[in-house]
Amino acid sequence: DADVTQTPRNRITKTGKRIMLECSQTKGHDRMYWYRQDPGLGLRLIYYSFDVKDINKGEISDGYSVSRQAQAKFSLSLESAIPNQTALYFCATSVDRGYGYTFGSGTRLTVV
Amino acid sequence: AQTVTQSQPEMSVQEAETVTLSCTYDTSESDYYLFWYKQPPSRQMILVIRQEAYKQQNATENRFSVNFQKAAKSFSLKISDSQLGDAAMYFCAYRGNNDMRFGAGTRLTVKP
């Protein structure tokens, strides 16, 4: 099994719908992150969490919310999806800032 | 805020040749880490190499090496003996106190 699992792998949804992207990890890492990837923009941080009671906004949090249900689970929600939220979404974990991230395999979200 | 710039949207290299991907960053922090990630068509993010800013010695991982110029805030990736499997998007990333910031990426094509 993958260390960081994202579900679903691909999703098409309609404008205005609520959608949740899920992330679970078996690494035992406290730090978890959500990024979105857009062509020509790289990866941009949406939210991050250093433990269950700690949630922080990233540079592009508008239109998104998150929930850290447990150390191993970190979900991203789009309350009312819009077409410009079409992107590839990555969940990542890390043990410490000196180390790289362990990434999930991504969720490709299309909002029509 | 820290920014990471990759000035080459696309690069190509002949198989077995050497290619260098450029990256510059802007920061006022003195303690940080730098990374290169590879993203093949499978879209999985794979850590290629990591550099600690307080170390002057350039990191090396097999055919991959970096040229870290701290004063110039430059962190280039050199791929030697390029292989077809090196074809991918490459992202430069900076990590300071909290999250990781990514450049826009360089798409590397390897010609047989």
PDB file of C-alpha atoms in Angstrom:
ATOM      1  CA  ASP A   1       0.000   0.000   0.000  1.00  0.00           C
ATOM      2  CA  ALA A   2       1.091   3.555  -0.690  1.00  0.00           C
ATOM      3  CA  ASP A   3       2.447   5.613   2.199  1.00  0.00           C
ATOM      4  CA  VAL A   4       0.130   8.509   1.294  1.00  0.00           C
ATOM      5  CA  THR A   5      -3.199   7.625  -0.292  1.00  0.00           C
ATOM      6  CA  GLN A   6      -5.450  10.095  -2.036  1.00  0.00           C
ATOM      7  CA  THR A   7      -9.002   9.412  -3.116  1.00  0.00           C
ATOM      8  CA  PRO A   8     -10.460   9.762  -5.637  1.00  0.00           C
ATOM      9  CA  ARG A   9      -7.739   9.589  -8.294  1.00  0.00           C
ATOM     10  CA  ASN A  10      -9.886  11.460 -10.810  1.00  0.00           C
ATOM     11  CA  ARG A  11     -13.153  13.301 -10.409  1.00  0.00           C
ATOM     12  CA  ILE A  12     -15.455  15.315 -12.602  1.00  0.00           C
ATOM     13  CA  THR A  13     -18.007  17.467 -10.826  1.00  0.00           C
ATOM     14  CA  LYS A  14     -20.441  20.224 -11.693  1.00  0.00           C
ATOM     15  CA  THR A  15     -20.250  23.871 -10.798  1.00  0.00           C
ATOM     16  CA  GLY A  16     -21.789  24.559  -7.409  1.00  0.00           C
ATOM     17  CA  LYS A  17     -21.387  21.044  -6.056  1.00  0.00           C
ATOM     18  CA  ARG A  18     -19.631  20.290  -2.784  1.00  0.00           C
ATOM     19  CA  ILE A  19     -16.754  17.888  -3.086  1.00  0.00           C
ATOM     20  CA  MET A  20     -14.304  16.349  -0.656  1.00  0.00           C
ATOM     21  CA  LEU A  21     -10.850  15.052  -1.444  1.00  0.00           C
ATOM     22  CA  GLU A  22      -9.409  12.642   1.060  1.00  0.00           C
ATOM     23  CA  CYS A  23      -5.887  11.902   2.148  1.00  0.00           C
ATOM     24  CA  SER A  24      -4.615   9.258   4.528  1.00  0.00           C
ATOM     25  CA  GLN A  25      -1.070   8.335   5.464  1.00  0.00           C
ATOM     26  CA  THR A  26       0.772   5.483   7.123  1.00  0.00           C
ATOM     27  CA  LYS A  27       4.039   7.386   7.595  1.00  0.00           C
ATOM     28  CA  GLY A  28       3.220   8.532  11.113  1.00  0.00           C
ATOM     29  CA  HIS A  29       4.071  12.104  10.126  1.00  0.00           C
ATOM     30  CA  ASP A  30       2.503  14.984  12.025  1.00  0.00           C
ATOM     31  CA  ARG A  31       2.767  17.516   9.207  1.00  0.00           C
ATOM     32  CA  MET A  32       0.286  17.326   6.335  1.00  0.00           C
ATOM     33  CA  TYR A  33      -0.281  19.627   3.370  1.00  0.00           C
ATOM     34  CA  TRP A  34      -2.634  20.241   0.482  1.00  0.00           C
ATOM     35  CA  TYR A  35      -1.318  21.737  -2.760  1.00  0.00           C
ATOM     36  CA  ARG A  36      -2.818  22.378  -6.157  1.00  0.00           C
ATOM     37  CA  GLN A  37      -0.837  22.150  -9.371  1.00  0.00           C
ATOM     38  CA  ASP A  38      -1.651  24.249 -12.417  1.00  0.00           C
ATOM     39  CA  PRO A  39       0.322  24.378 -15.671  1.00  0.00           C
ATOM     40  CA  GLY A  40       2.892  27.166 -15.585  1.00  0.00           C
ATOM     41  CA  LEU A  41       2.298  27.857 -11.901  1.00  0.00           C
ATOM     42  CA  GLY A  42       3.872  24.884 -10.182  1.00  0.00           C
ATOM     43  CA  LEU A  43       2.428  23.738  -6.874  1.00  0.00           C
ATOM     44  CA  ARG A  44       0.741  26.229  -4.603  1.00  0.00           C
ATOM     45  CA  LEU A  45      -0.118  25.658  -0.962  1.00  0.00           C
ATOM     46  CA  ILE A  46      -3.783  25.597   0.022  1.00  0.00           C
ATOM     47  CA  TYR A  47      -3.716  24.506   3.684  1.00  0.00           C
ATOM     48  CA  TYR A  48      -1.366  22.799   6.072  1.00  0.00           C
ATOM     49  CA  SER A  49      -1.562  21.176   9.487  1.00  0.00           C
ATOM     50  CA  PHE A  50       1.148  20.380  12.015  1.00  0.00           C
ATOM     51  CA  ASP A  51      -1.121  18.315  14.249  1.00  0.00           C
ATOM     52  CA  VAL A  52      -4.801  17.536  14.780  1.00  0.00           C
ATOM     53  CA  LYS A  53      -5.504  20.842  16.515  1.00  0.00           C
ATOM     54  CA  ASP A  54      -3.396  22.969  14.202  1.00  0.00           C
ATOM     55  CA  ILE A  55      -4.758  24.167  10.841  1.00  0.00           C
ATOM     56  CA  ASN A  56      -3.167  26.945   8.814  1.00  0.00           C
ATOM     57  CA  LYS A  57      -4.096  28.723   5.625  1.00  0.00           C
ATOM     58  CA  GLY A  58      -1.714  28.674   2.719  1.00  0.00           C
ATOM     59  CA  GLU A  59      -1.367  31.179  -0.090  1.00  0.00           C
ATOM     60  CA  ILE A  60      -4.576  30.193  -1.943  1.00  0.00           C
ATOM     61  CA  SER A  61      -7.086  29.043   0.701  1.00  0.00           C
ATOM     62  CA  ASP A  62     -10.117  30.971  -0.561  1.00  0.00           C
ATOM     63  CA  GLY A  63     -12.892  28.611  -1.649  1.00  0.00           C
ATOM     64  CA  TYR A  64     -11.401  25.679   0.242  1.00  0.00           C
ATOM     65  CA  SER A  65     -11.675  24.217   3.724  1.00  0.00           C
ATOM     66  CA  VAL A  66      -9.921  21.342   5.462  1.00  0.00           C
ATOM     67  CA  SER A  67     -10.465  18.895   8.276  1.00  0.00           C
ATOM     68  CA  ARG A  68      -7.790  16.987  10.187  1.00  0.00           C
ATOM     69  CA  GLN A  69      -9.801  14.071  11.491  1.00  0.00           C
ATOM     70  CA  ALA A  70      -6.822  12.235  12.943  1.00  0.00           C
ATOM     71  CA  GLN A  71      -3.061  12.307  12.709  1.00  0.00           C
ATOM     72  CA  ALA A  72      -3.317  10.128   9.636  1.00  0.00           C
ATOM     73  CA  LYS A  73      -6.209  11.836   7.827  1.00  0.00           C
ATOM     74  CA  PHE A  74      -6.474  15.269   6.240  1.00  0.00           C
ATOM     75  CA  SER A  75      -9.390  16.124   3.958  1.00  0.00           C
ATOM     76  CA  LEU A  76      -9.842  19.028   1.572  1.00  0.00           C
ATOM     77  CA  SER A  77     -13.311  20.338   0.725  1.00  0.00           C
ATOM     78  CA  LEU A  78     -14.581  22.592  -1.993  1.00  0.00           C
ATOM     79  CA  GLU A  79     -17.843  23.969  -0.627  1.00  0.00           C
ATOM     80  CA  SER A  80     -19.150  25.171  -3.982  1.00  0.00           C
ATOM     81  CA  ALA A  81     -16.917  24.104  -6.831  1.00  0.00           C
ATOM     82  CA  ILE A  82     -16.148  26.509  -9.659  1.00  0.00           C
ATOM     83  CA  PRO A  83     -14.397  25.861 -13.001  1.00  0.00           C
ATOM     84  CA  ASN A  84     -11.159  27.638 -12.027  1.00  0.00           C
ATOM     85  CA  GLN A  85     -10.697  25.058  -9.292  1.00  0.00           C
ATOM     86  CA  THR A  86     -10.000  22.532 -12.022  1.00  0.00           C
ATOM     87  CA  ALA A  87      -6.489  21.330 -11.184  1.00  0.00           C
ATOM     88  CA  LEU A  88      -4.332  18.487  -9.956  1.00  0.00           C
ATOM     89  CA  TYR A  89      -4.442  18.313  -6.158  1.00  0.00           C
ATOM     90  CA  PHE A  90      -1.695  16.811  -4.045  1.00  0.00           C
ATOM     91  CA  CYS A  91      -1.611  15.792  -0.431  1.00  0.00           C
ATOM     92  CA  ALA A  92       1.831  15.588   1.177  1.00  0.00           C
ATOM     93  CA  THR A  93       3.329  14.717   4.539  1.00  0.00           C
ATOM     94  CA  SER A  94       6.626  15.380   6.253  1.00  0.00           C
ATOM     95  CA  VAL A  95       8.319  14.527   9.503  1.00  0.00           C
ATOM     96  CA  ASP A  96      10.377  17.690   9.820  1.00  0.00           C
ATOM     97  CA  ARG A  97      11.161  20.752   7.733  1.00  0.00           C
ATOM     98  CA  GLY A  98      14.613  19.439   6.946  1.00  0.00           C
ATOM     99  CA  TYR A  99      13.214  16.624   4.921  1.00  0.00           C
ATOM    100  CA  GLY A 100      11.314  16.472   1.693  1.00  0.00           C
ATOM    101  CA  TYR A 101       7.670  15.689   1.389  1.00  0.00           C
ATOM    102  CA  THR A 102       6.087  12.320   0.783  1.00  0.00           C
ATOM    103  CA  PHE A 103       3.402  12.943  -1.820  1.00  0.00           C
ATOM    104  CA  GLY A 104       0.222  11.143  -2.625  1.00  0.00           C
ATOM    105  CA  SER A 105      -0.469  10.243  -6.234  1.00  0.00           C
ATOM    106  CA  GLY A 106      -2.715  13.239  -6.751  1.00  0.00           C
ATOM    107  CA  THR A 107      -6.380  13.842  -7.511  1.00  0.00           C
ATOM    108  CA  ARG A 108      -7.231  15.310 -10.884  1.00  0.00           C
ATOM    109  CA  LEU A 109     -10.358  17.389 -10.400  1.00  0.00           C
ATOM    110  CA  THR A 110     -12.380  18.799 -13.261  1.00  0.00           C
ATOM    111  CA  VAL A 111     -15.206  21.235 -12.566  1.00  0.00           C
ATOM    112  CA  VAL A 112     -17.620  21.635 -15.477  1.00  0.00           C
TER     113      VAL A 112
ATOM    114  CA  ALA B   1       7.455  35.764   1.094  1.00  0.00           C
ATOM    115  CA  GLN B   2       9.866  33.308  -0.417  1.00  0.00           C
ATOM    116  CA  THR B   3       9.702  32.850  -4.174  1.00  0.00           C
ATOM    117  CA  VAL B   4      11.240  30.255  -6.437  1.00  0.00           C
ATOM    118  CA  THR B   5      11.928  30.964 -10.114  1.00  0.00           C
ATOM    119  CA  GLN B   6      12.620  28.463 -12.845  1.00  0.00           C
ATOM    120  CA  SER B   7      13.362  30.488 -15.953  1.00  0.00           C
ATOM    121  CA  GLN B   8      13.347  27.577 -18.416  1.00  0.00           C
ATOM    122  CA  PRO B   9       9.810  26.302 -19.106  1.00  0.00           C
ATOM    123  CA  GLU B  10      11.215  23.645 -21.449  1.00  0.00           C
ATOM    124  CA  MET B  11      14.574  22.016 -22.058  1.00  0.00           C
ATOM    125  CA  SER B  12      15.739  19.185 -24.246  1.00  0.00           C
ATOM    126  CA  VAL B  13      18.809  16.985 -24.169  1.00  0.00           C
ATOM    127  CA  GLN B  14      20.228  14.215 -26.291  1.00  0.00           C
ATOM    128  CA  GLU B  15      20.386  10.821 -24.656  1.00  0.00           C
ATOM    129  CA  ALA B  16      23.732  10.287 -22.850  1.00  0.00           C
ATOM    130  CA  GLU B  17      24.450  14.025 -22.800  1.00  0.00           C
ATOM    131  CA  THR B  18      24.432  16.410 -19.838  1.00  0.00           C
ATOM    132  CA  VAL B  19      21.800  19.045 -19.112  1.00  0.00           C
ATOM    133  CA  THR B  20      21.506  21.720 -16.439  1.00  0.00           C
ATOM    134  CA  LEU B  21      18.211  23.058 -15.132  1.00  0.00           C
ATOM    135  CA  SER B  22      18.245  26.488 -13.504  1.00  0.00           C
ATOM    136  CA  CYS B  23      16.576  27.667 -10.321  1.00  0.00           C
ATOM    137  CA  THR B  24      16.832  30.862  -8.306  1.00  0.00           C
ATOM    138  CA  TYR B  25      15.063  31.784  -5.099  1.00  0.00           C
ATOM    139  CA  ASP B  26      14.461  34.793  -2.957  1.00  0.00           C
ATOM    140  CA  THR B  27      14.584  34.661   0.832  1.00  0.00           C
ATOM    141  CA  SER B  28      15.692  36.572   3.883  1.00  0.00           C
ATOM    142  CA  GLU B  29      16.088  33.413   5.950  1.00  0.00           C
ATOM    143  CA  SER B  30      19.509  31.970   6.673  1.00  0.00           C
ATOM    144  CA  ASP B  31      18.458  28.437   7.523  1.00  0.00           C
ATOM    145  CA  TYR B  32      16.576  26.581   4.822  1.00  0.00           C
ATOM    146  CA  TYR B  33      16.543  23.555   2.559  1.00  0.00           C
ATOM    147  CA  LEU B  34      16.348  23.182  -1.200  1.00  0.00           C
ATOM    148  CA  PHE B  35      14.978  20.310  -3.232  1.00  0.00           C
ATOM    149  CA  TRP B  36      14.519  19.085  -6.762  1.00  0.00           C
ATOM    150  CA  TYR B  37      11.477  16.951  -7.548  1.00  0.00           C
ATOM    151  CA  LYS B  38      10.761  14.965 -10.684  1.00  0.00           C
ATOM    152  CA  GLN B  39       7.240  14.459 -12.005  1.00  0.00           C
ATOM    153  CA  PRO B  40       7.008  11.867 -14.801  1.00  0.00           C
ATOM    154  CA  PRO B  41       3.825  11.377 -16.843  1.00  0.00           C
ATOM    155  CA  SER B  42       2.505   9.136 -14.069  1.00  0.00           C
ATOM    156  CA  ARG B  43       2.221  12.487 -12.139  1.00  0.00           C
ATOM    157  CA  GLN B  44       3.852  11.048  -9.041  1.00  0.00           C
ATOM    158  CA  MET B  45       6.182  13.546  -7.338  1.00  0.00           C
ATOM    159  CA  ILE B  46       9.587  11.978  -6.756  1.00  0.00           C
ATOM    160  CA  LEU B  47      12.341  13.542  -4.666  1.00  0.00           C
ATOM    161  CA  VAL B  48      15.541  13.737  -6.717  1.00  0.00           C
ATOM    162  CA  ILE B  49      17.982  15.567  -4.480  1.00  0.00           C
ATOM    163  CA  ARG B  50      18.134  17.667  -1.312  1.00  0.00           C
ATOM    164  CA  GLN B  51      20.526  20.417  -0.204  1.00  0.00           C
ATOM    165  CA  GLU B  52      20.952  21.928   3.242  1.00  0.00           C
ATOM    166  CA  ALA B  53      21.714  25.633   3.023  1.00  0.00           C
ATOM    167  CA  TYR B  54      24.308  25.536   5.799  1.00  0.00           C
ATOM    168  CA  LYS B  55      26.359  22.968   3.885  1.00  0.00           C
ATOM    169  CA  GLN B  56      28.691  24.379   1.267  1.00  0.00           C
ATOM    170  CA  GLN B  57      29.290  21.024  -0.367  1.00  0.00           C
ATOM    171  CA  ASN B  58      27.031  20.392  -3.324  1.00  0.00           C
ATOM    172  CA  ALA B  59      24.710  17.396  -3.008  1.00  0.00           C
ATOM    173  CA  THR B  60      25.077  14.466  -5.403  1.00  0.00           C
ATOM    174  CA  GLU B  61      22.846  11.473  -6.064  1.00  0.00           C
ATOM    175  CA  ASN B  62      24.231   9.174  -8.747  1.00  0.00           C
ATOM    176  CA  ARG B  63      23.805  11.021 -12.083  1.00  0.00           C
ATOM    177  CA  PHE B  64      22.168  14.009 -10.418  1.00  0.00           C
ATOM    178  CA  SER B  65      24.128  16.825  -8.832  1.00  0.00           C
ATOM    179  CA  VAL B  66      23.478  20.404  -7.853  1.00  0.00           C
ATOM    180  CA  ASN B  67      25.390  23.648  -8.068  1.00  0.00           C
ATOM    181  CA  PHE B  68      24.386  25.556  -4.941  1.00  0.00           C
ATOM    182  CA  GLN B  69      25.453  29.196  -4.866  1.00  0.00           C
ATOM    183  CA  LYS B  70      24.096  30.589  -1.608  1.00  0.00           C
ATOM    184  CA  ALA B  71      25.173  34.182  -2.113  1.00  0.00           C
ATOM    185  CA  ALA B  72      23.624  34.257  -5.558  1.00  0.00           C
ATOM    186  CA  LYS B  73      20.562  32.312  -4.316  1.00  0.00           C
ATOM    187  CA  SER B  74      20.958  29.869  -7.138  1.00  0.00           C
ATOM    188  CA  PHE B  75      20.340  26.115  -7.088  1.00  0.00           C
ATOM    189  CA  SER B  76      20.779  24.399 -10.458  1.00  0.00           C
ATOM    190  CA  LEU B  77      20.366  20.690 -11.192  1.00  0.00           C
ATOM    191  CA  LYS B  78      22.789  18.851 -13.454  1.00  0.00           C
ATOM    192  CA  ILE B  79      21.775  15.550 -14.998  1.00  0.00           C
ATOM    193  CA  SER B  80      24.657  13.587 -16.438  1.00  0.00           C
ATOM    194  CA  ASP B  81      24.407  10.737 -18.951  1.00  0.00           C
ATOM    195  CA  SER B  82      20.757  11.563 -19.591  1.00  0.00           C
ATOM    196  CA  GLN B  83      18.409   8.637 -20.039  1.00  0.00           C
ATOM    197  CA  LEU B  84      15.014   8.345 -21.670  1.00  0.00           C
ATOM    198  CA  GLY B  85      13.530   7.789 -18.228  1.00  0.00           C
ATOM    199  CA  ASP B  86      14.705  11.229 -17.135  1.00  0.00           C
ATOM    200  CA  ALA B  87      12.030  12.837 -19.305  1.00  0.00           C
ATOM    201  CA  ALA B  88       9.680  14.601 -16.891  1.00  0.00           C
ATOM    202  CA  MET B  89       8.706  17.875 -15.288  1.00  0.00           C
ATOM    203  CA  TYR B  90      11.285  19.027 -12.771  1.00  0.00           C
ATOM    204  CA  PHE B  91      10.377  21.293  -9.886  1.00  0.00           C
ATOM    205  CA  CYS B  92      12.752  23.242  -7.730  1.00  0.00           C
ATOM    206  CA  ALA B  93      11.520  23.793  -4.166  1.00  0.00           C
ATOM    207  CA  TYR B  94      12.499  25.896  -1.163  1.00  0.00           C
ATOM    208  CA  ARG B  95      11.663  25.057   2.419  1.00  0.00           C
ATOM    209  CA  GLY B  96      12.114  27.541   5.238  1.00  0.00           C
ATOM    210  CA  ASN B  97      10.356  27.601   8.575  1.00  0.00           C
ATOM    211  CA  ASN B  98       7.005  26.195   7.552  1.00  0.00           C
ATOM    212  CA  ASP B  99       5.885  25.049   4.164  1.00  0.00           C
ATOM    213  CA  MET B 100       7.588  24.302   0.881  1.00  0.00           C
ATOM    214  CA  ARG B 101       7.463  26.701  -2.081  1.00  0.00           C
ATOM    215  CA  PHE B 102       7.788  25.429  -5.618  1.00  0.00           C
ATOM    216  CA  GLY B 103       8.913  26.897  -8.900  1.00  0.00           C
ATOM    217  CA  ALA B 104       6.747  26.709 -12.012  1.00  0.00           C
ATOM    218  CA  GLY B 105       8.669  23.719 -13.330  1.00  0.00           C
ATOM    219  CA  THR B 106      10.857  22.821 -16.312  1.00  0.00           C
ATOM    220  CA  ARG B 107       9.719  20.197 -18.769  1.00  0.00           C
ATOM    221  CA  LEU B 108      12.686  18.073 -19.844  1.00  0.00           C
ATOM    222  CA  THR B 109      12.589  16.138 -23.094  1.00  0.00           C
ATOM    223  CA  VAL B 110      15.205  13.474 -23.786  1.00  0.00           C
ATOM    224  CA  LYS B 111      15.901  12.750 -27.452  1.00  0.00           C
ATOM    225  CA  PRO B 112      17.062   9.251 -28.418  1.00  0.00           C
TER     226      PRO B 112
END
